[in-house]
Short mmCIF file of C-alpha atoms and ligand atoms in Angstrom, two decimals:
data_model
loop_
_atom_site.label_atom_id
_atom_site.label_comp_id
_atom_site.label_asym_id
_atom_site.label_seq_id
_atom_site.Cartn_x
_atom_site.Cartn_y
_atom_site.Cartn_z
CA MET A 1 33.50 373.08 223.97
CA SER A 2 36.64 370.76 223.88
CA SER A 3 36.67 367.37 225.16
CA LEU A 4 40.22 367.76 226.31
CA ILE A 5 40.70 367.49 230.15
CA ASN A 6 40.88 370.95 231.34
CA PHE A 7 44.51 370.88 232.67
CA TYR A 8 45.33 374.17 230.91
CA ASN A 9 43.73 377.56 230.98
CA LYS A 10 43.56 377.74 227.15
CA ILE A 11 43.14 380.92 225.26
CA GLU A 12 40.76 380.44 222.31
CA ILE A 13 42.91 381.38 219.31
CA ASN A 14 43.34 378.93 216.42
CA PHE A 15 46.72 379.36 215.22
CA ILE A 16 47.16 378.12 211.72
CA LYS A 17 50.82 378.84 210.61
CA GLY A 18 54.15 380.12 211.97
CA GLU A 19 57.26 381.59 210.73
CA GLY A 20 60.39 382.67 212.59
CA CYS A 21 59.15 384.39 215.77
CA TYR A 22 55.64 385.07 214.35
CA ILE A 23 52.47 383.06 214.30
CA TRP A 24 49.09 383.84 212.60
CA ASP A 25 45.53 382.90 213.53
CA ASP A 26 42.70 381.95 211.38
CA ALA A 27 41.33 385.43 211.11
CA GLY A 28 44.74 386.65 209.80
CA HIS A 29 46.05 388.28 212.88
CA LYS A 30 49.93 388.29 213.28
CA TYR A 31 51.35 387.61 216.76
CA LEU A 32 54.88 388.03 218.01
CA ASP A 33 55.57 384.88 220.07
CA MET A 34 57.69 386.43 222.87
CA THR A 35 58.00 383.13 224.85
CA ALA A 36 59.13 381.07 221.97
CA GLY A 37 56.37 378.46 222.74
CA VAL A 38 57.72 378.66 226.44
CA GLY A 39 61.33 378.16 225.65
CA VAL A 40 60.92 375.60 222.88
CA ASN A 41 60.93 377.07 219.49
CA ASN A 42 64.30 378.70 219.82
CA LEU A 43 65.15 378.56 216.19
CA GLY A 44 61.78 379.76 215.22
CA TYR A 45 58.57 378.24 213.66
CA LYS A 46 58.77 376.53 210.19
CA ASN A 47 62.59 376.42 210.15
CA ARG A 48 63.39 375.28 206.87
CA GLU A 49 66.74 373.48 207.84
CA ILE A 50 64.82 371.59 210.58
CA ASN A 51 62.10 370.59 208.30
CA ILE A 52 64.49 369.16 205.85
CA GLU A 53 66.03 367.00 208.42
CA ILE A 54 62.69 365.77 209.54
CA ILE A 55 61.56 364.85 206.08
CA GLN A 56 64.79 363.05 205.35
CA GLN A 57 64.61 361.04 208.60
CA ILE A 58 60.93 360.06 208.19
CA GLU A 59 61.91 358.75 204.78
CA SER A 60 64.08 356.26 206.44
CA TYR A 61 62.41 355.36 209.62
CA ILE A 62 61.04 357.32 212.74
CA HIS A 63 61.30 355.01 215.49
CA LEU A 64 63.98 352.50 216.22
CA SER A 65 64.11 350.18 219.11
CA ASN A 66 66.74 351.21 221.84
CA LEU A 67 68.13 347.74 221.69
CA PHE A 68 69.99 348.70 218.40
CA THR A 69 72.67 351.25 217.61
CA ASN A 70 71.22 354.63 216.79
CA GLN A 71 73.80 356.75 215.01
CA TRP A 72 71.78 359.90 215.53
CA ALA A 73 71.51 359.38 219.37
CA ASN A 74 75.30 358.93 219.26
CA LYS A 75 76.08 361.83 217.20
CA LEU A 76 73.83 364.08 219.48
CA SER A 77 75.44 362.57 222.64
CA ASP A 78 79.04 363.25 221.39
CA LYS A 79 78.05 366.85 220.46
CA LEU A 80 76.40 367.38 223.88
CA ILE A 81 79.54 365.96 225.58
CA GLU A 82 81.75 368.13 223.76
CA ILE A 83 79.83 371.33 224.64
CA SER A 84 79.09 370.41 228.05
CA LYS A 85 82.28 368.54 229.32
CA MET A 86 80.00 365.86 230.65
CA ASP A 87 80.72 362.24 229.97
CA ALA A 88 77.72 360.42 228.71
CA SER A 89 74.02 361.22 227.81
CA PHE A 90 70.64 359.37 228.32
CA PHE A 91 67.72 360.60 225.99
CA CYS A 92 64.09 360.65 227.18
CA ASN A 93 61.14 362.64 226.11
CA SER A 94 60.53 365.61 228.56
CA GLY A 95 62.18 367.77 231.10
CA ALA A 96 60.38 365.91 233.97
CA GLU A 97 61.69 362.61 232.62
CA ALA A 98 65.23 363.90 232.44
CA ASN A 99 64.80 365.08 236.16
CA GLU A 100 63.18 361.71 237.12
CA THR A 101 66.46 360.07 235.58
CA ALA A 102 68.63 362.38 237.64
CA ILE A 103 66.81 361.53 240.78
CA LYS A 104 67.02 357.92 240.21
CA ILE A 105 70.77 358.33 239.62
CA ALA A 106 71.17 360.17 242.95
CA LYS A 107 69.40 357.22 244.56
CA LEU A 108 71.60 354.78 242.97
CA TYR A 109 74.60 356.75 244.10
CA ALA A 110 73.42 356.88 247.65
CA TYR A 111 72.74 353.09 247.46
CA GLU A 112 76.28 352.28 246.20
CA LYS A 113 77.84 354.57 248.73
CA GLU A 114 75.57 352.92 251.36
CA ILE A 115 74.35 356.33 252.56
CA LYS A 116 71.54 355.64 255.21
CA ASN A 117 68.38 357.57 254.66
CA PRO A 118 69.81 359.86 251.89
CA LYS A 119 68.34 363.15 251.04
CA ILE A 120 68.56 365.49 248.11
CA ILE A 121 68.59 369.39 248.69
CA ILE A 122 66.09 371.25 246.63
CA MET A 123 65.60 375.07 246.28
CA ASN A 124 62.38 376.59 247.49
CA ASN A 125 60.20 377.76 244.52
CA ALA A 126 62.11 375.33 242.28
CA PHE A 127 60.30 373.75 239.38
CA HIS A 128 61.50 370.45 238.19
CA GLY A 129 58.20 368.90 236.47
CA ARG A 130 54.97 367.22 237.11
CA THR A 131 55.72 363.60 237.34
CA ILE A 132 55.46 362.23 240.85
CA GLY A 133 59.28 362.20 241.58
CA ALA A 134 59.96 365.48 239.93
CA LEU A 135 56.89 366.93 241.56
CA SER A 136 58.12 365.72 244.87
CA ALA A 137 61.35 367.69 244.13
CA THR A 138 59.39 370.78 243.13
CA GLY A 139 59.84 373.55 245.71
CA ASN A 140 56.63 375.28 244.91
CA GLN A 141 53.62 374.25 247.09
CA LYS A 142 51.02 375.65 244.45
CA TYR A 143 51.97 372.50 242.18
CA LYS A 144 51.90 370.10 244.98
CA GLU A 145 49.23 370.73 247.53
CA LYS A 146 46.42 368.56 246.38
CA PHE A 147 48.50 365.48 245.67
CA GLY A 148 48.82 364.11 249.18
CA GLN A 149 51.97 362.25 250.44
CA LEU A 150 54.77 362.74 247.80
CA PHE A 151 58.26 361.32 248.18
CA GLU A 152 60.19 362.30 251.37
CA ASP A 153 63.66 362.22 249.74
CA PHE A 154 63.96 366.00 249.56
CA ILE A 155 65.00 368.87 251.97
CA PHE A 156 64.16 372.30 250.81
CA VAL A 157 66.29 375.36 251.25
CA ASN A 158 66.16 378.97 249.93
CA PHE A 159 67.73 379.88 246.59
CA ASN A 160 70.99 381.81 246.59
CA ALA A 161 71.39 380.97 250.51
CA ILE A 162 74.67 379.10 250.86
CA GLU A 163 74.41 378.98 254.59
CA GLU A 164 71.28 376.96 254.40
CA VAL A 165 72.99 374.57 252.20
CA ARG A 166 75.71 374.10 254.65
CA ASP A 167 73.48 373.57 257.46
CA ALA A 168 71.50 371.01 255.55
CA LEU A 169 74.62 369.34 254.83
CA GLU A 170 75.75 369.14 258.33
CA GLN A 171 72.35 367.87 259.62
CA ASN A 172 71.52 365.26 257.05
CA ASN A 173 72.85 362.48 254.91
CA ILE A 174 72.78 364.38 251.74
CA CYS A 175 73.59 362.36 248.55
CA ALA A 176 72.93 365.23 246.05
CA MET A 177 71.64 368.64 245.44
CA MET A 178 69.32 369.76 242.51
CA LEU A 179 68.65 373.30 241.27
CA GLU A 180 67.94 375.39 238.25
CA PRO A 181 70.87 377.85 237.82
CA ILE A 182 68.27 380.22 236.76
CA GLN A 183 64.87 379.42 238.41
CA GLY A 184 62.30 379.79 235.69
CA GLU A 185 58.91 379.27 236.77
CA ALA A 186 59.55 381.11 239.98
CA GLY A 187 60.12 384.20 238.14
CA VAL A 188 63.62 384.27 236.75
CA ASN A 189 65.66 384.33 239.82
CA ILE A 190 69.43 383.97 238.85
CA SER A 191 72.06 382.38 241.02
CA SER A 192 75.33 384.27 241.71
CA THR A 193 78.55 383.02 240.33
CA LEU A 194 79.94 382.93 243.79
CA TYR A 195 76.93 380.69 245.08
CA MET A 196 77.36 378.35 242.15
CA LYS A 197 81.18 378.15 242.83
CA GLN A 198 80.49 377.47 246.61
CA LEU A 199 77.72 374.82 245.83
CA LYS A 200 80.37 372.92 243.68
CA GLN A 201 83.00 373.30 246.25
CA LEU A 202 80.47 371.87 248.97
CA CYS A 203 79.46 369.01 246.79
CA GLU A 204 83.12 368.16 246.56
CA GLN A 205 83.74 368.43 250.20
CA TYR A 206 80.68 366.40 251.17
CA GLN A 207 80.86 364.13 248.24
CA CYS A 208 77.38 364.67 247.08
CA LEU A 209 76.21 365.25 243.55
CA LEU A 210 75.56 368.41 241.89
CA ILE A 211 72.37 368.18 239.67
CA LEU A 212 71.60 371.15 237.43
CA ASP A 213 68.21 371.45 235.75
CA GLU A 214 68.85 373.58 232.70
CA VAL A 215 65.74 372.39 231.01
CA GLN A 216 64.67 376.05 230.73
CA CYS A 217 67.77 378.22 230.98
CA GLY A 218 70.15 375.90 228.92
CA LEU A 219 71.05 375.59 225.34
CA GLY A 220 72.42 379.02 224.66
CA ARG A 221 69.40 381.29 225.85
CA THR A 222 71.63 383.07 228.30
CA GLY A 223 74.62 383.65 226.30
CA TYR A 224 76.26 380.40 227.48
CA TRP A 225 75.62 377.02 226.22
CA PHE A 226 74.70 376.34 229.76
CA TYR A 227 74.25 378.91 232.30
CA HIS A 228 76.40 377.23 235.02
CA GLN A 229 79.36 377.73 232.58
CA LYS A 230 79.32 381.36 233.53
CA SER A 231 80.60 380.08 237.11
CA GLU A 232 83.26 377.91 235.37
CA ILE A 233 82.01 374.69 237.13
CA ILE A 234 81.04 371.34 235.90
CA PRO A 235 78.12 369.55 237.48
CA ASP A 236 77.69 365.81 238.02
CA VAL A 237 74.39 365.52 236.42
CA LEU A 238 72.92 367.98 233.80
CA THR A 239 69.22 367.88 232.65
CA LEU A 240 68.03 369.44 229.25
CA ALA A 241 64.76 369.44 227.21
CA LYS A 242 62.56 372.12 225.89
CA GLY A 243 64.40 373.76 222.93
CA LEU A 244 66.80 370.78 222.38
CA ALA A 245 64.88 369.56 219.29
CA ASN A 246 62.99 372.99 218.59
CA GLY A 247 59.69 371.58 219.17
CA LEU A 248 59.94 367.71 218.86
CA PRO A 249 59.70 366.04 222.35
CA ILE A 250 63.22 365.38 223.93
CA GLY A 251 64.80 365.40 227.32
CA ALA A 252 68.44 364.68 228.18
CA CYS A 253 70.25 363.61 231.40
CA LEU A 254 73.97 363.91 231.06
CA VAL A 255 76.36 362.52 233.68
CA ASN A 256 79.98 362.79 234.51
CA LYS A 257 82.56 359.97 234.54
CA LYS A 258 82.37 358.78 237.97
CA LEU A 259 78.59 358.22 237.55
CA ASN A 260 78.66 356.80 234.03
CA THR A 261 80.50 353.63 235.60
CA LEU A 262 77.53 353.13 238.09
CA LEU A 263 74.81 352.82 235.31
CA THR A 264 74.24 349.54 233.73
CA PRO A 265 71.68 347.90 231.30
CA GLY A 266 68.32 347.49 232.85
CA MET A 267 68.41 350.33 235.36
CA HIS A 268 66.47 352.87 233.33
CA GLY A 269 65.07 353.37 229.86
CA SER A 270 62.40 354.68 227.70
CA THR A 271 60.54 353.35 224.53
CA PHE A 272 60.52 356.46 222.67
CA GLY A 273 63.52 358.22 224.43
CA GLY A 274 66.15 359.27 222.01
CA ASN A 275 64.51 358.13 218.91
CA PRO A 276 66.41 358.90 215.52
CA LEU A 277 63.94 361.58 214.40
CA VAL A 278 64.25 363.61 217.49
CA CYS A 279 68.00 363.09 217.90
CA ARG A 280 68.81 363.95 214.47
CA VAL A 281 66.78 367.28 214.77
CA ALA A 282 68.46 368.08 218.08
CA TYR A 283 71.69 367.55 216.45
CA LYS A 284 70.99 370.00 213.71
CA VAL A 285 69.69 372.41 216.36
CA LEU A 286 73.03 372.44 217.99
CA GLU A 287 74.76 372.62 214.65
CA ILE A 288 72.77 375.79 213.79
CA ILE A 289 73.34 377.46 217.22
CA GLU A 290 77.01 377.05 216.66
CA ARG A 291 77.17 377.94 213.17
CA ASP A 292 75.19 380.97 213.44
CA GLN A 293 76.92 382.14 216.61
CA LEU A 294 73.45 382.37 218.24
CA ILE A 295 75.09 382.38 221.65
CA LYS A 296 77.18 385.26 221.13
CA ILE A 297 74.25 387.18 219.65
CA ASN A 298 71.98 386.22 222.41
CA LYS A 299 74.47 387.67 224.89
CA LEU A 300 74.64 390.92 222.98
CA LYS A 301 70.85 391.20 222.63
CA GLY A 302 70.40 390.19 226.42
CA ALA A 303 72.74 393.12 227.40
CA TYR A 304 70.91 395.32 224.94
CA PHE A 305 67.60 394.62 226.44
CA ILE A 306 68.59 394.78 230.01
CA ASP A 307 70.21 398.16 229.18
CA LYS A 308 67.09 399.52 227.51
CA LEU A 309 64.68 398.21 230.01
CA GLN A 310 66.70 399.38 233.00
CA SER A 311 66.97 402.96 231.59
CA LYS A 312 63.51 403.17 230.84
CA PHE A 313 61.64 401.45 233.74
CA THR A 314 64.00 401.38 236.77
CA SER A 315 62.40 404.35 238.34
CA VAL A 316 58.72 403.38 237.35
CA ARG A 317 56.67 402.79 240.50
CA GLY A 318 55.52 399.19 240.84
CA ILE A 319 58.47 397.55 238.86
CA LYS A 320 60.45 395.78 241.60
CA SER A 321 63.20 394.41 239.51
CA ILE A 322 64.34 393.89 235.96
CA ARG A 323 65.80 390.51 235.28
C1 LIG B 401 63.40 374.06 234.98
C2 LIG B 401 62.33 373.12 234.46
N1 LIG B 401 62.50 371.85 234.71
C3 LIG B 401 61.61 370.82 234.29
C4 LIG B 401 60.59 371.32 233.64
C5 LIG B 401 59.68 370.23 233.09
O1 LIG B 401 59.85 370.07 231.70
P1 LIG B 401 58.58 369.27 230.84
O2 LIG B 401 57.37 370.17 230.92
O3 LIG B 401 59.18 368.98 229.59
O4 LIG B 401 58.30 367.95 231.64
C6 LIG B 401 60.29 372.50 233.39
C7 LIG B 401 59.14 373.11 232.50
O5 LIG B 401 58.84 374.14 232.49
C8 LIG B 401 61.44 373.57 233.67
O6 LIG B 401 61.02 374.86 233.45
#
C-alpha cells in the first residue's frame, strides 16, 4: 500500500527501464508506450544525446539563481523565438504555470488598457491545468466541481463556434481569449484553419490578446512546430510544456513584442523556472527535432495512420470519428 496521496488511479506495474518507445517491467514484459508518457517523451526513453547533455550540465551546476545570466535559457529562448516568430520567453516548470503566466499577462494588459471588469474567453471542454487560475480557466466541469468559488475572469463558449466568440466580444469587456488549437483532454478536437484565422482577425479588431495553449499539441507533434502555424497566424501569447525537455520539468510562456514592453522585473518569477539543466536539455530537444526532420516525418506518419485507420474502421459500428 502506497503512502502517496491518492490523486492518480495508478496501475500497479513497476517499470524498470525504457528505451525508445518501449518500457520494461520488473517481470521482463515489454510495453509499447503509445502515449509517450502523455506527450512528454517525444524523443524516446533513454535518449543517448539527451543523457549526455544532462551529464555534462550536472558536472557544471544544476541550479543557478534567476538573478544571473543563464546562457542556456538565452539560447533556448532564441531558438523558440526563431521557430515561433514570437518576441520573448519566460520559463517555468509546468503547463499549468505557463498558463498562469499567460493569464497574469492578460490581466496586466487589461490593467494597462484600463479595461473595466475584463474577461477572458475560454472554450468549453478546454483543459489548461490544475492550479487555481488555470483551473478556473478550464472548461471542463469534471475538474472543477468540488473546488467551490473559482476566479470569475472567464467566459465560456463552444469550440470552433465563431459566432459565440463574436457575441461574447460584443457583450463583454474582453481582454483576451485562450484556447488549445487542438483540444487534448477533451478528446482531440481540432480547430479549423478558418476558425483560427477568424479568431486572429477578431482579436485584432477588438484589440484583445490571442493566447494559444500548445502544451499538448505543440513542438512538432502535429507536423508543424506549433499547430496554429497551419493557419498561418501568430498569437500574442503561446504556452508550451510537456515534451519541451523530453521529461525534465519545464514550461514556457512566449509573448509578442507589444506585450514584452509591458513586462518588467518583479511582476512574475519562479525559483526553479528555466534552470540551466532543463534549458540545456530543451535546447537539445529542439536541435534534434530539427536535425532529424521529425516534423516532416510526423506529418507523413500522421497521414499514414489516418489513412489506414479510416480505411479499416470508418464503417465499423460504434466508431464515431477518427481523429
Ligand atoms: C493543453 C494543456 N494545457 C495545460 C496542461 C497542464 O500541464 P501540466 O500538467 O504540465 O501542468 C495540460 C496537461 O495535460 C494540457 O494538456
